[in-house]
Amino acid sequence: MRRADPLRFAPVEDMADPLLSVEDLRTHFRTPAGVLRAVDGVSFSLDRGKTLGIVGESGSGKTVLSRSVMGLLSQSSVDRSGRVLFAGHDLTAMGPRELRQVWGTQVSMIFQDPMTALNPVVRIGRQITESLRIRAGLDRAAARQTAVALLASVGIPSPERRLRSYPHELSGGMRQRVMIAIALSCGPKLVLADEPTTGLDVTIQAQILDLLSSEQRERSMAMVLVTHDLGVVAGRTDHIAVMYAGRIVESAPTAVVFRDTKMPYTEALIRSIPKLAAPSHTRLLAIEGRPPSLLDPPEGCAFAPRCPYADDRCHREAPPLREASPGHLYACWNPVGTPAAARAFEANRQAGLPAAVAYARSGVAP
Amino acid sequence: MLGEPVLKYLITRLVQLVAVVFVISVLAFLLVHLLPGDPSVTILGPFDTAAARAEVLRQLGLDKPLPLQYLTWLGNVLHGNLGESFLTKESVSHAIAQAFPIDLELVVLSQIIAFAVAIPLAMVAARRPNKAFDRLSSTFTFGLLSVPAFILAVLLVLVFAVSIHAFPATGWTNLTSNLGQNLRSAILPSIALGAGSVAVYFRLLRSDLISTLQEDYITMARAKGLPTRYILFRHALRPSSFSLLASAGINIGSLLTGAFVVEYLFQLPGIGYQIVESISSRDYLMVQGMALVVAVAFVVVNFAVDFLLVLLDPRIRRA
Amino acid sequence: MPDSQKRLGPLFWICLGFIGLVVFGAIFANVLPLPNPDAQNYAAVNAGPSLHHLLGTDDLGRDLLSRIVFGSRVSLVVGFGGIAIGLAIGGTLGLVAGYRSGALDTVLNAGSFVILAFPPLLAIIVIVAFWGRSLPKLTLIIGIASIPSMFRVIRATTMSYANRDFVVAARALGASNRRIIFRELLPNVAPAAISFALIGVAIIVVLEGSLAFLGLSVALPTPSWGNIIYEGASNNNLQTNPFIALWPALAMFLLLTSLNLVGDRLRSYFDVREGGL
């Protein structure tokens, strides 16, 4: 029942193998309090040059997912099963030595917080050139030249001078640009970007995302964009996977996610995006409650306790991933817009369930 | 290179340094002058007349009020004149110049040994915390903390000098006269002196490394595909070494005095040995001058290390 | 944090037991069936362990076990007595200064900073040498020398509690400063103080040994651990009978390990932050 079919969203003209294919990936942490199921049976695939957005609240397991895909989690106390096929090679079967050959040159990562992900006591220059020298085998002068070109291409003014700076001497946006330069330095085929814009101002967020998109197009890389903000991925991805409590609950081409939303959680995420066009007094709808503990997930659908459309069955039985249309999968018993959802909503509203009451109050009845 | 905040910080610390050195000079002076004992007795012997004693005190300037004596002494000290021994008439600065290099060599050697043992040990241990190697080396160094220098010195002499005659048990050969002999005479004292530092440095560096290795920038360095050894040396070691260096600074200062016991045990004519000898012969000016030099060295080393830390950590440089 | 770190563990109790044993021996040394520690017996010089002399004898035929037990009195009186003085004066000042943090705090803090800049061993050596080295004087000098460091440690610990809610609440309820210091702060600072004190005792026991090697501990032939080790290491004794030095060295090592371990475990048990040092 848990086993989901690998999701394909390849355009018809590219029938080659997917660049990245994740099959039933599970990542469990053994903690003193019990087993924490951070990633619990996730499958997806991604073709060359395409972008996948993985969206979920903090605590949904999306950061662990991106590190687990890369194989970055340290070995002890982590149980990982499933397969991660990159260009046909199984990353989960690789030892540290082989993985190191993949990291940086094939797959690279952009971290959430450039303040902590850049070494505070190493100059920017060396943090860029070290992988160029060690991994790409460039000599000192060539590495320096490449670093300058990289910094220029990510939009850092007077790059020669910046090579001598320390991370704390740059602004947040500049630091994130440096991080992108580092991630791109060895020409990877795939970039995993984990909340690349979280700590930044809104205007700078847009600049960084545009930069990522243009670099991606120029270098024809594939990208996984992990974020809590559906608005961030809306116009910039080919496909979106929504994660909740360690699993994918809805997955579809980007336009379909917004046009034909099935999963109530996805709907809630969409409602929480601020819309510039909406009248200024429109209240943003925050999702009531918190994501469940990954140590002790609920028996039925993990979203049921917060869902305005949940009925008894949702609390009892976890819904499987089902196909709505080719490439569109969702896991829900009472999908958005169905009569079943409307019935359950009415019952929940009368029972005074907070999620349903909040929906009713802001006038978003199904 | 240095920004204005660093200069400001440097100046504040320098002012503090001068103030502390001043207080220390007063303490060194009072230490010797307020204590019981009469130098004229030392010089003339216990059976001379009161008049002769007074004459000696007058010649030495010891009949004047204390503040005046202090100022006179301080004036001389500032001119590089620490006075001369009551007994041997040797100038105090000459004696210090003879003795101090020995302390310096012992401290430097002991710290080289301590770093050479502690750093690799901590790096290997921190890579796999709570595994066999880490537990073994942590236990070993915890035990080492409880071995005083004089006990270790006795054990070293017993094993390396008495049993297998590999090194001399006592005595000193100057660096300039014979390098090989000098190192042979310095090695056991240096180990005895440095062992405690090994334990302290290991524990500090190990725990700092363990927390550094969990930082995002280490994960980032791994994600770049850099080799583990490179990450350990180039990315983890420096941000983990600040408290190590800070404690080394404090430690080097106290090693200067810690060397006293080791010097006495191995009969090495360093400052510590000379001070204890001068104390037992009531050689006031000698004690006073050497105490001043040791105390000032102690403060200056701490200051220098403090400043070195600022240079090493670019974050403090701006703060 | 795993729960195992919140346990004291069997080793803690073994070490505490050893400290208790040494203290017991020191108190009841006169009553215990031990030979006179100063009685020389030329018929049994440098003897090995036997029923009469459990740890053998030294180069003058004196019973080593007895000398170690009687010698522990000096180490313990100097160690615990010195720390008691340091705690009583430095600790009290630290409590008050850490809580009130005004002009008094500034003055005391600067004072302790300057005094600590002076190498303590040097000061102790000079004072002991000129003033005298009887047991009470030794204890007093070392105790006074420990005041500044005790002050700083207790002050830092107090400051970490002084602005917590329960103190602020007590003040809001109109409790007197004296009451806040003794009823609210002291019980919280005490575990830290005890663990620092134990490690301080270890430092002083080493200090006594160092002074003995400089000929500045209590006058011979009174046994102290430092004195016995020193005697064992001089006059060719290392060649002829290394056990004179080795037995008391072992005793000192075990006591120091115990003190350090008990202090260390107490500190992590009560979760004392080390920033104060």
PDB file of N, CA and C in Angstrom, chain A residues 67 70-76 99-101 103-105 107-109 111-113 115-123 126-128 130-131 134-135 164 166 168-169 179 182-183, chain B residues 1 127-129 131 212 214-231 233-242 311-319:
ATOM      1  N   ARG A  67      19.096  15.904   1.826  1.00  0.00           N
ATOM      2  CA  ARG A  67      20.407  15.386   2.261  1.00  0.00           C
ATOM      3  C   ARG A  67      20.501  13.883   2.083  1.00  0.00           C
ATOM      4  N   MET A  70      21.314  12.951  -1.442  1.00  0.00           N
ATOM      5  CA  MET A  70      22.740  13.130  -1.721  1.00  0.00           C
ATOM      6  C   MET A  70      23.604  12.121  -0.994  1.00  0.00           C
ATOM      7  N   GLY A  71      23.094  11.559   0.097  1.00  0.00           N
ATOM      8  CA  GLY A  71      23.910  10.652   0.905  1.00  0.00           C
ATOM      9  C   GLY A  71      24.777  11.394   1.889  1.00  0.00           C
ATOM     10  N   LEU A  72      24.340  12.582   2.297  1.00  0.00           N
ATOM     11  CA  LEU A  72      25.173  13.426   3.167  1.00  0.00           C
ATOM     12  C   LEU A  72      24.993  13.124   4.648  1.00  0.00           C
ATOM     13  N   LEU A  73      23.933  12.394   4.998  1.00  0.00           N
ATOM     14  CA  LEU A  73      23.696  12.153   6.423  1.00  0.00           C
ATOM     15  C   LEU A  73      24.751  11.184   6.941  1.00  0.00           C
ATOM     16  N   SER A  74      25.283  11.457   8.098  1.00  0.00           N
ATOM     17  CA  SER A  74      26.349  10.590   8.599  1.00  0.00           C
ATOM     18  C   SER A  74      25.760   9.225   8.955  1.00  0.00           C
ATOM     19  N   GLN A  75      26.600   8.234   8.888  1.00  0.00           N
ATOM     20  CA  GLN A  75      26.108   6.854   8.882  1.00  0.00           C
ATOM     21  C   GLN A  75      25.431   6.417  10.183  1.00  0.00           C
ATOM     22  N   SER A  76      26.058   6.706  11.308  1.00  0.00           N
ATOM     23  CA  SER A  76      25.565   6.118  12.546  1.00  0.00           C
ATOM     24  C   SER A  76      24.207   6.702  12.915  1.00  0.00           C
ATOM     25  N   LEU A  99      31.115   8.312  -3.476  1.00  0.00           N
ATOM     26  CA  LEU A  99      30.195   9.439  -3.340  1.00  0.00           C
ATOM     27  C   LEU A  99      30.927  10.750  -3.552  1.00  0.00           C
ATOM     28  N   ARG A 100      32.149  10.799  -3.028  1.00  0.00           N
ATOM     29  CA  ARG A 100      32.925  12.033  -3.170  1.00  0.00           C
ATOM     30  C   ARG A 100      33.163  12.374  -4.644  1.00  0.00           C
ATOM     31  N   GLN A 101      33.226  11.330  -5.486  1.00  0.00           N
ATOM     32  CA  GLN A 101      33.400  11.585  -6.917  1.00  0.00           C
ATOM     33  C   GLN A 101      32.139  12.192  -7.523  1.00  0.00           C
ATOM     34  N   TRP A 103      29.733  14.035  -5.631  1.00  0.00           N
ATOM     35  CA  TRP A 103      29.447  15.323  -5.007  1.00  0.00           C
ATOM     36  C   TRP A 103      30.242  16.441  -5.669  1.00  0.00           C
ATOM     37  N   GLY A 104      29.588  17.554  -5.894  1.00  0.00           N
ATOM     38  CA  GLY A 104      30.295  18.719  -6.424  1.00  0.00           C
ATOM     39  C   GLY A 104      30.356  18.722  -7.933  1.00  0.00           C
ATOM     40  N   THR A 105      30.842  17.624  -8.524  1.00  0.00           N
ATOM     41  CA  THR A 105      30.990  17.619  -9.975  1.00  0.00           C
ATOM     42  C   THR A 105      29.737  17.114 -10.680  1.00  0.00           C
ATOM     43  N   VAL A 107      26.510  16.191  -8.666  1.00  0.00           N
ATOM     44  CA  VAL A 107      25.385  16.689  -7.891  1.00  0.00           C
ATOM     45  C   VAL A 107      25.941  17.693  -6.893  1.00  0.00           C
ATOM     46  N   SER A 108      25.342  18.862  -6.786  1.00  0.00           N
ATOM     47  CA  SER A 108      25.812  19.758  -5.733  1.00  0.00           C
ATOM     48  C   SER A 108      24.612  20.339  -5.003  1.00  0.00           C
ATOM     49  N   MET A 109      24.926  21.037  -3.911  1.00  0.00           N
ATOM     50  CA  MET A 109      23.857  21.432  -3.020  1.00  0.00           C
ATOM     51  C   MET A 109      23.998  22.897  -2.646  1.00  0.00           C
ATOM     52  N   PHE A 111      22.792  25.359   0.313  1.00  0.00           N
ATOM     53  CA  PHE A 111      22.265  25.189   1.674  1.00  0.00           C
ATOM     54  C   PHE A 111      21.345  26.339   2.050  1.00  0.00           C
ATOM     55  N   GLN A 112      20.591  26.068   3.110  1.00  0.00           N
ATOM     56  CA  GLN A 112      19.574  26.988   3.552  1.00  0.00           C
ATOM     57  C   GLN A 112      20.130  28.316   4.006  1.00  0.00           C
ATOM     58  N   ASP A 113      21.156  28.253   4.870  1.00  0.00           N
ATOM     59  CA  ASP A 113      21.602  29.478   5.512  1.00  0.00           C
ATOM     60  C   ASP A 113      23.066  29.722   5.175  1.00  0.00           C
ATOM     61  N   MET A 115      24.997  31.906   6.027  1.00  0.00           N
ATOM     62  CA  MET A 115      25.812  32.352   7.169  1.00  0.00           C
ATOM     63  C   MET A 115      26.475  31.162   7.849  1.00  0.00           C
ATOM     64  N   THR A 116      25.756  30.067   7.982  1.00  0.00           N
ATOM     65  CA  THR A 116      26.351  28.917   8.665  1.00  0.00           C
ATOM     66  C   THR A 116      26.986  27.937   7.690  1.00  0.00           C
ATOM     67  N   ALA A 117      26.615  28.009   6.410  1.00  0.00           N
ATOM     68  CA  ALA A 117      27.144  27.021   5.477  1.00  0.00           C
ATOM     69  C   ALA A 117      28.452  27.471   4.840  1.00  0.00           C
ATOM     70  N   LEU A 118      28.794  28.744   4.998  1.00  0.00           N
ATOM     71  CA  LEU A 118      30.114  29.185   4.557  1.00  0.00           C
ATOM     72  C   LEU A 118      31.012  29.212   5.786  1.00  0.00           C
ATOM     73  N   ASN A 119      32.216  28.695   5.634  1.00  0.00           N
ATOM     74  CA  ASN A 119      33.137  28.662   6.769  1.00  0.00           C
ATOM     75  C   ASN A 119      33.529  30.090   7.144  1.00  0.00           C
ATOM     76  N   PRO A 120      33.232  30.494   8.408  1.00  0.00           N
ATOM     77  CA  PRO A 120      33.438  31.896   8.782  1.00  0.00           C
ATOM     78  C   PRO A 120      34.906  32.315   8.813  1.00  0.00           C
ATOM     79  N   VAL A 121      35.824  31.369   8.892  1.00  0.00           N
ATOM     80  CA  VAL A 121      37.227  31.776   9.009  1.00  0.00           C
ATOM     81  C   VAL A 121      38.038  31.466   7.752  1.00  0.00           C
ATOM     82  N   VAL A 122      37.365  31.166   6.663  1.00  0.00           N
ATOM     83  CA  VAL A 122      38.074  30.914   5.408  1.00  0.00           C
ATOM     84  C   VAL A 122      37.606  31.948   4.386  1.00  0.00           C
ATOM     85  N   ARG A 123      38.564  32.541   3.681  1.00  0.00           N
ATOM     86  CA  ARG A 123      38.191  33.561   2.703  1.00  0.00           C
ATOM     87  C   ARG A 123      37.325  32.964   1.595  1.00  0.00           C
ATOM     88  N   ARG A 126      39.079  31.056  -1.283  1.00  0.00           N
ATOM     89  CA  ARG A 126      39.483  29.669  -1.137  1.00  0.00           C
ATOM     90  C   ARG A 126      38.282  28.736  -1.106  1.00  0.00           C
ATOM     91  N   GLN A 127      37.168  29.230  -0.567  1.00  0.00           N
ATOM     92  CA  GLN A 127      36.003  28.352  -0.516  1.00  0.00           C
ATOM     93  C   GLN A 127      35.484  28.036  -1.919  1.00  0.00           C
ATOM     94  N   ILE A 128      35.777  28.945  -2.891  1.00  0.00           N
ATOM     95  CA  ILE A 128      35.374  28.640  -4.267  1.00  0.00           C
ATOM     96  C   ILE A 128      36.457  27.822  -4.966  1.00  0.00           C
ATOM     97  N   GLU A 130      38.859  25.922  -3.828  1.00  0.00           N
ATOM     98  CA  GLU A 130      39.338  24.631  -3.329  1.00  0.00           C
ATOM     99  C   GLU A 130      38.736  23.465  -4.109  1.00  0.00           C
ATOM    100  N   SER A 131      37.427  23.554  -4.431  1.00  0.00           N
ATOM    101  CA  SER A 131      36.880  22.422  -5.186  1.00  0.00           C
ATOM    102  C   SER A 131      37.346  22.460  -6.637  1.00  0.00           C
ATOM    103  N   ILE A 134      40.901  20.899  -6.244  1.00  0.00           N
ATOM    104  CA  ILE A 134      40.952  19.499  -5.824  1.00  0.00           C
ATOM    105  C   ILE A 134      40.100  18.613  -6.720  1.00  0.00           C
ATOM    106  N   ARG A 135      38.891  19.110  -7.054  1.00  0.00           N
ATOM    107  CA  ARG A 135      37.978  18.256  -7.810  1.00  0.00           C
ATOM    108  C   ARG A 135      38.174  18.399  -9.310  1.00  0.00           C
ATOM    109  N   ARG A 164      38.975  38.076  -1.518  1.00  0.00           N
ATOM    110  CA  ARG A 164      39.733  38.199  -0.274  1.00  0.00           C
ATOM    111  C   ARG A 164      38.830  38.427   0.938  1.00  0.00           C
ATOM    112  N   TYR A 166      35.882  37.754   3.863  1.00  0.00           N
ATOM    113  CA  TYR A 166      35.334  36.676   4.678  1.00  0.00           C
ATOM    114  C   TYR A 166      33.811  36.744   4.583  1.00  0.00           C
ATOM    115  N   HIS A 168      31.418  37.026   6.652  1.00  0.00           N
ATOM    116  CA  HIS A 168      30.668  37.998   7.443  1.00  0.00           C
ATOM    117  C   HIS A 168      30.778  39.407   6.867  1.00  0.00           C
ATOM    118  N   GLU A 169      31.693  39.603   5.910  1.00  0.00           N
ATOM    119  CA  GLU A 169      31.838  40.933   5.329  1.00  0.00           C
ATOM    120  C   GLU A 169      30.854  41.176   4.177  1.00  0.00           C
ATOM    121  N   MET A 179      27.367  31.254  -2.397  1.00  0.00           N
ATOM    122  CA  MET A 179      27.047  29.836  -2.236  1.00  0.00           C
ATOM    123  C   MET A 179      26.625  29.227  -3.566  1.00  0.00           C
ATOM    124  N   ILE A 182      29.618  28.619  -5.617  1.00  0.00           N
ATOM    125  CA  ILE A 182      30.346  27.422  -5.184  1.00  0.00           C
ATOM    126  C   ILE A 182      29.654  26.171  -5.709  1.00  0.00           C
ATOM    127  N   ALA A 183      28.316  26.163  -5.598  1.00  0.00           N
ATOM    128  CA  ALA A 183      27.584  24.974  -6.027  1.00  0.00           C
ATOM    129  C   ALA A 183      27.742  24.747  -7.525  1.00  0.00           C
TER     130      ALA A 183
ATOM    131  N   MET B   1      45.762  46.519   6.766  1.00  0.00           N
ATOM    132  CA  MET B   1      45.107  45.249   7.083  1.00  0.00           C
ATOM    133  C   MET B   1      44.156  45.414   8.270  1.00  0.00           C
ATOM    134  N   ARG B 127      36.769  12.486  15.161  1.00  0.00           N
ATOM    135  CA  ARG B 127      36.109  12.005  13.944  1.00  0.00           C
ATOM    136  C   ARG B 127      35.047  10.975  14.272  1.00  0.00           C
ATOM    137  N   ARG B 128      35.312  10.129  15.271  1.00  0.00           N
ATOM    138  CA  ARG B 128      34.304   9.151  15.679  1.00  0.00           C
ATOM    139  C   ARG B 128      34.124   9.213  17.187  1.00  0.00           C
ATOM    140  N   PRO B 129      33.313  10.186  17.639  1.00  0.00           N
ATOM    141  CA  PRO B 129      33.139  10.379  19.077  1.00  0.00           C
ATOM    142  C   PRO B 129      32.546   9.139  19.734  1.00  0.00           C
ATOM    143  N   LYS B 131      33.627   6.301  20.162  1.00  0.00           N
ATOM    144  CA  LYS B 131      34.074   4.993  19.705  1.00  0.00           C
ATOM    145  C   LYS B 131      35.357   4.638  20.472  1.00  0.00           C
ATOM    146  N   THR B 212      32.316  21.519  16.001  1.00  0.00           N
ATOM    147  CA  THR B 212      32.561  22.111  14.680  1.00  0.00           C
ATOM    148  C   THR B 212      32.148  21.153  13.561  1.00  0.00           C
ATOM    149  N   GLN B 214      29.832  19.293  13.334  1.00  0.00           N
ATOM    150  CA  GLN B 214      28.390  19.252  13.090  1.00  0.00           C
ATOM    151  C   GLN B 214      27.877  20.531  12.428  1.00  0.00           C
ATOM    152  N   GLU B 215      28.785  21.451  12.149  1.00  0.00           N
ATOM    153  CA  GLU B 215      28.359  22.706  11.543  1.00  0.00           C
ATOM    154  C   GLU B 215      27.949  22.487  10.086  1.00  0.00           C
ATOM    155  N   ASP B 216      27.097  23.389   9.606  1.00  0.00           N
ATOM    156  CA  ASP B 216      26.665  23.324   8.215  1.00  0.00           C
ATOM    157  C   ASP B 216      27.841  23.437   7.248  1.00  0.00           C
ATOM    158  N   TYR B 217      28.825  24.275   7.597  1.00  0.00           N
ATOM    159  CA  TYR B 217      29.885  24.472   6.611  1.00  0.00           C
ATOM    160  C   TYR B 217      30.744  23.236   6.434  1.00  0.00           C
ATOM    161  N   ILE B 218      30.729  22.339   7.414  1.00  0.00           N
ATOM    162  CA  ILE B 218      31.434  21.068   7.229  1.00  0.00           C
ATOM    163  C   ILE B 218      30.628  20.176   6.288  1.00  0.00           C
ATOM    164  N   THR B 219      29.307  20.131   6.487  1.00  0.00           N
ATOM    165  CA  THR B 219      28.451  19.384   5.559  1.00  0.00           C
ATOM    166  C   THR B 219      28.614  19.934   4.153  1.00  0.00           C
ATOM    167  N   MET B 220      28.657  21.251   4.070  1.00  0.00           N
ATOM    168  CA  MET B 220      28.845  21.905   2.769  1.00  0.00           C
ATOM    169  C   MET B 220      30.175  21.471   2.140  1.00  0.00           C
ATOM    170  N   ALA B 221      31.227  21.453   2.947  1.00  0.00           N
ATOM    171  CA  ALA B 221      32.535  21.043   2.423  1.00  0.00           C
ATOM    172  C   ALA B 221      32.488  19.598   1.949  1.00  0.00           C
ATOM    173  N   ARG B 222      31.750  18.758   2.693  1.00  0.00           N
ATOM    174  CA  ARG B 222      31.609  17.373   2.238  1.00  0.00           C
ATOM    175  C   ARG B 222      30.846  17.331   0.926  1.00  0.00           C
ATOM    176  N   ALA B 223      29.794  18.159   0.840  1.00  0.00           N
ATOM    177  CA  ALA B 223      28.975  18.161  -0.368  1.00  0.00           C
ATOM    178  C   ALA B 223      29.759  18.641  -1.580  1.00  0.00           C
ATOM    179  N   LYS B 224      30.869  19.334  -1.341  1.00  0.00           N
ATOM    180  CA  LYS B 224      31.722  19.731  -2.455  1.00  0.00           C
ATOM    181  C   LYS B 224      32.583  18.569  -2.921  1.00  0.00           C
ATOM    182  N   GLY B 225      32.553  17.473  -2.169  1.00  0.00           N
ATOM    183  CA  GLY B 225      33.369  16.327  -2.528  1.00  0.00           C
ATOM    184  C   GLY B 225      34.816  16.449  -2.104  1.00  0.00           C
ATOM    185  N   LEU B 226      35.088  17.278  -1.087  1.00  0.00           N
ATOM    186  CA  LEU B 226      36.473  17.426  -0.624  1.00  0.00           C
ATOM    187  C   LEU B 226      36.859  16.221   0.227  1.00  0.00           C
ATOM    188  N   PRO B 227      38.137  15.820   0.181  1.00  0.00           N
ATOM    189  CA  PRO B 227      38.585  14.677   0.975  1.00  0.00           C
ATOM    190  C   PRO B 227      38.470  14.961   2.477  1.00  0.00           C
ATOM    191  N   THR B 228      38.202  13.917   3.245  1.00  0.00           N
ATOM    192  CA  THR B 228      37.992  14.052   4.680  1.00  0.00           C
ATOM    193  C   THR B 228      39.176  14.724   5.376  1.00  0.00           C
ATOM    194  N   ARG B 229      40.379  14.290   5.013  1.00  0.00           N
ATOM    195  CA  ARG B 229      41.557  14.840   5.671  1.00  0.00           C
ATOM    196  C   ARG B 229      41.670  16.345   5.423  1.00  0.00           C
ATOM    197  N   TYR B 230      41.383  16.731   4.168  1.00  0.00           N
ATOM    198  CA  TYR B 230      41.426  18.149   3.814  1.00  0.00           C
ATOM    199  C   TYR B 230      40.406  18.926   4.642  1.00  0.00           C
ATOM    200  N   ILE B 231      39.198  18.375   4.773  1.00  0.00           N
ATOM    201  CA  ILE B 231      38.147  19.062   5.543  1.00  0.00           C
ATOM    202  C   ILE B 231      38.590  19.229   6.986  1.00  0.00           C
ATOM    203  N   PHE B 233      41.631  19.373   8.264  1.00  0.00           N
ATOM    204  CA  PHE B 233      42.716  20.328   8.475  1.00  0.00           C
ATOM    205  C   PHE B 233      42.334  21.747   8.068  1.00  0.00           C
ATOM    206  N   ARG B 234      41.693  21.879   6.880  1.00  0.00           N
ATOM    207  CA  ARG B 234      41.480  23.222   6.360  1.00  0.00           C
ATOM    208  C   ARG B 234      40.174  23.852   6.824  1.00  0.00           C
ATOM    209  N   HIS B 235      39.166  23.047   7.130  1.00  0.00           N
ATOM    210  CA  HIS B 235      37.886  23.648   7.490  1.00  0.00           C
ATOM    211  C   HIS B 235      37.552  23.518   8.974  1.00  0.00           C
ATOM    212  N   ALA B 236      37.959  22.422   9.593  1.00  0.00           N
ATOM    213  CA  ALA B 236      37.517  22.183  10.978  1.00  0.00           C
ATOM    214  C   ALA B 236      38.540  22.666  12.005  1.00  0.00           C
ATOM    215  N   LEU B 237      39.828  22.516  11.697  1.00  0.00           N
ATOM    216  CA  LEU B 237      40.835  22.758  12.731  1.00  0.00           C
ATOM    217  C   LEU B 237      40.860  24.213  13.194  1.00  0.00           C
ATOM    218  N   ARG B 238      40.845  25.154  12.237  1.00  0.00           N
ATOM    219  CA  ARG B 238      41.017  26.541  12.660  1.00  0.00           C
ATOM    220  C   ARG B 238      39.849  27.064  13.486  1.00  0.00           C
ATOM    221  N   PRO B 239      38.605  26.894  13.016  1.00  0.00           N
ATOM    222  CA  PRO B 239      37.522  27.391  13.886  1.00  0.00           C
ATOM    223  C   PRO B 239      37.437  26.648  15.218  1.00  0.00           C
ATOM    224  N   SER B 240      38.087  25.488  15.336  1.00  0.00           N
ATOM    225  CA  SER B 240      38.023  24.754  16.596  1.00  0.00           C
ATOM    226  C   SER B 240      39.163  25.096  17.525  1.00  0.00           C
ATOM    227  N   SER B 241      40.096  25.923  17.049  1.00  0.00           N
ATOM    228  CA  SER B 241      41.321  26.047  17.825  1.00  0.00           C
ATOM    229  C   SER B 241      41.378  27.310  18.674  1.00  0.00           C
ATOM    230  N   PHE B 242      40.283  28.088  18.707  1.00  0.00           N
ATOM    231  CA  PHE B 242      40.359  29.347  19.448  1.00  0.00           C
ATOM    232  C   PHE B 242      40.473  29.130  20.956  1.00  0.00           C
ATOM    233  N   LEU B 311      43.683  38.238  15.689  1.00  0.00           N
ATOM    234  CA  LEU B 311      44.159  38.144  14.310  1.00  0.00           C
ATOM    235  C   LEU B 311      43.662  36.880  13.627  1.00  0.00           C
ATOM    236  N   LEU B 312      43.537  35.803  14.402  1.00  0.00           N
ATOM    237  CA  LEU B 312      43.174  34.521  13.814  1.00  0.00           C
ATOM    238  C   LEU B 312      41.697  34.420  13.505  1.00  0.00           C
ATOM    239  N   ASP B 313      40.858  35.058  14.309  1.00  0.00           N
ATOM    240  CA  ASP B 313      39.425  34.947  14.104  1.00  0.00           C
ATOM    241  C   ASP B 313      38.915  36.205  13.439  1.00  0.00           C
ATOM    242  N   PRO B 314      38.662  36.137  12.126  1.00  0.00           N
ATOM    243  CA  PRO B 314      38.261  37.349  11.405  1.00  0.00           C
ATOM    244  C   PRO B 314      36.968  37.944  11.965  1.00  0.00           C
ATOM    245  N   ARG B 315      36.167  37.125  12.681  1.00  0.00           N
ATOM    246  CA  ARG B 315      34.916  37.664  13.203  1.00  0.00           C
ATOM    247  C   ARG B 315      35.167  38.649  14.328  1.00  0.00           C
ATOM    248  N   ILE B 316      36.134  38.319  15.223  1.00  0.00           N
ATOM    249  CA  ILE B 316      36.426  39.246  16.317  1.00  0.00           C
ATOM    250  C   ILE B 316      37.041  40.514  15.768  1.00  0.00           C
ATOM    251  N   ARG B 317      37.805  40.341  14.670  1.00  0.00           N
ATOM    252  CA  ARG B 317      38.513  41.473  14.115  1.00  0.00           C
ATOM    253  C   ARG B 317      37.584  42.640  13.851  1.00  0.00           C
ATOM    254  N   ARG B 318      36.345  42.299  13.455  1.00  0.00           N
ATOM    255  CA  ARG B 318      35.429  43.375  13.152  1.00  0.00           C
ATOM    256  C   ARG B 318      34.668  43.806  14.394  1.00  0.00           C
ATOM    257  N   ALA B 319      34.387  42.881  15.257  1.00  0.00           N
ATOM    258  CA  ALA B 319      33.515  43.161  16.401  1.00  0.00           C
ATOM    259  C   ALA B 319      34.125  44.190  17.349  1.00  0.00           C
TER     260      ALA B 319
END
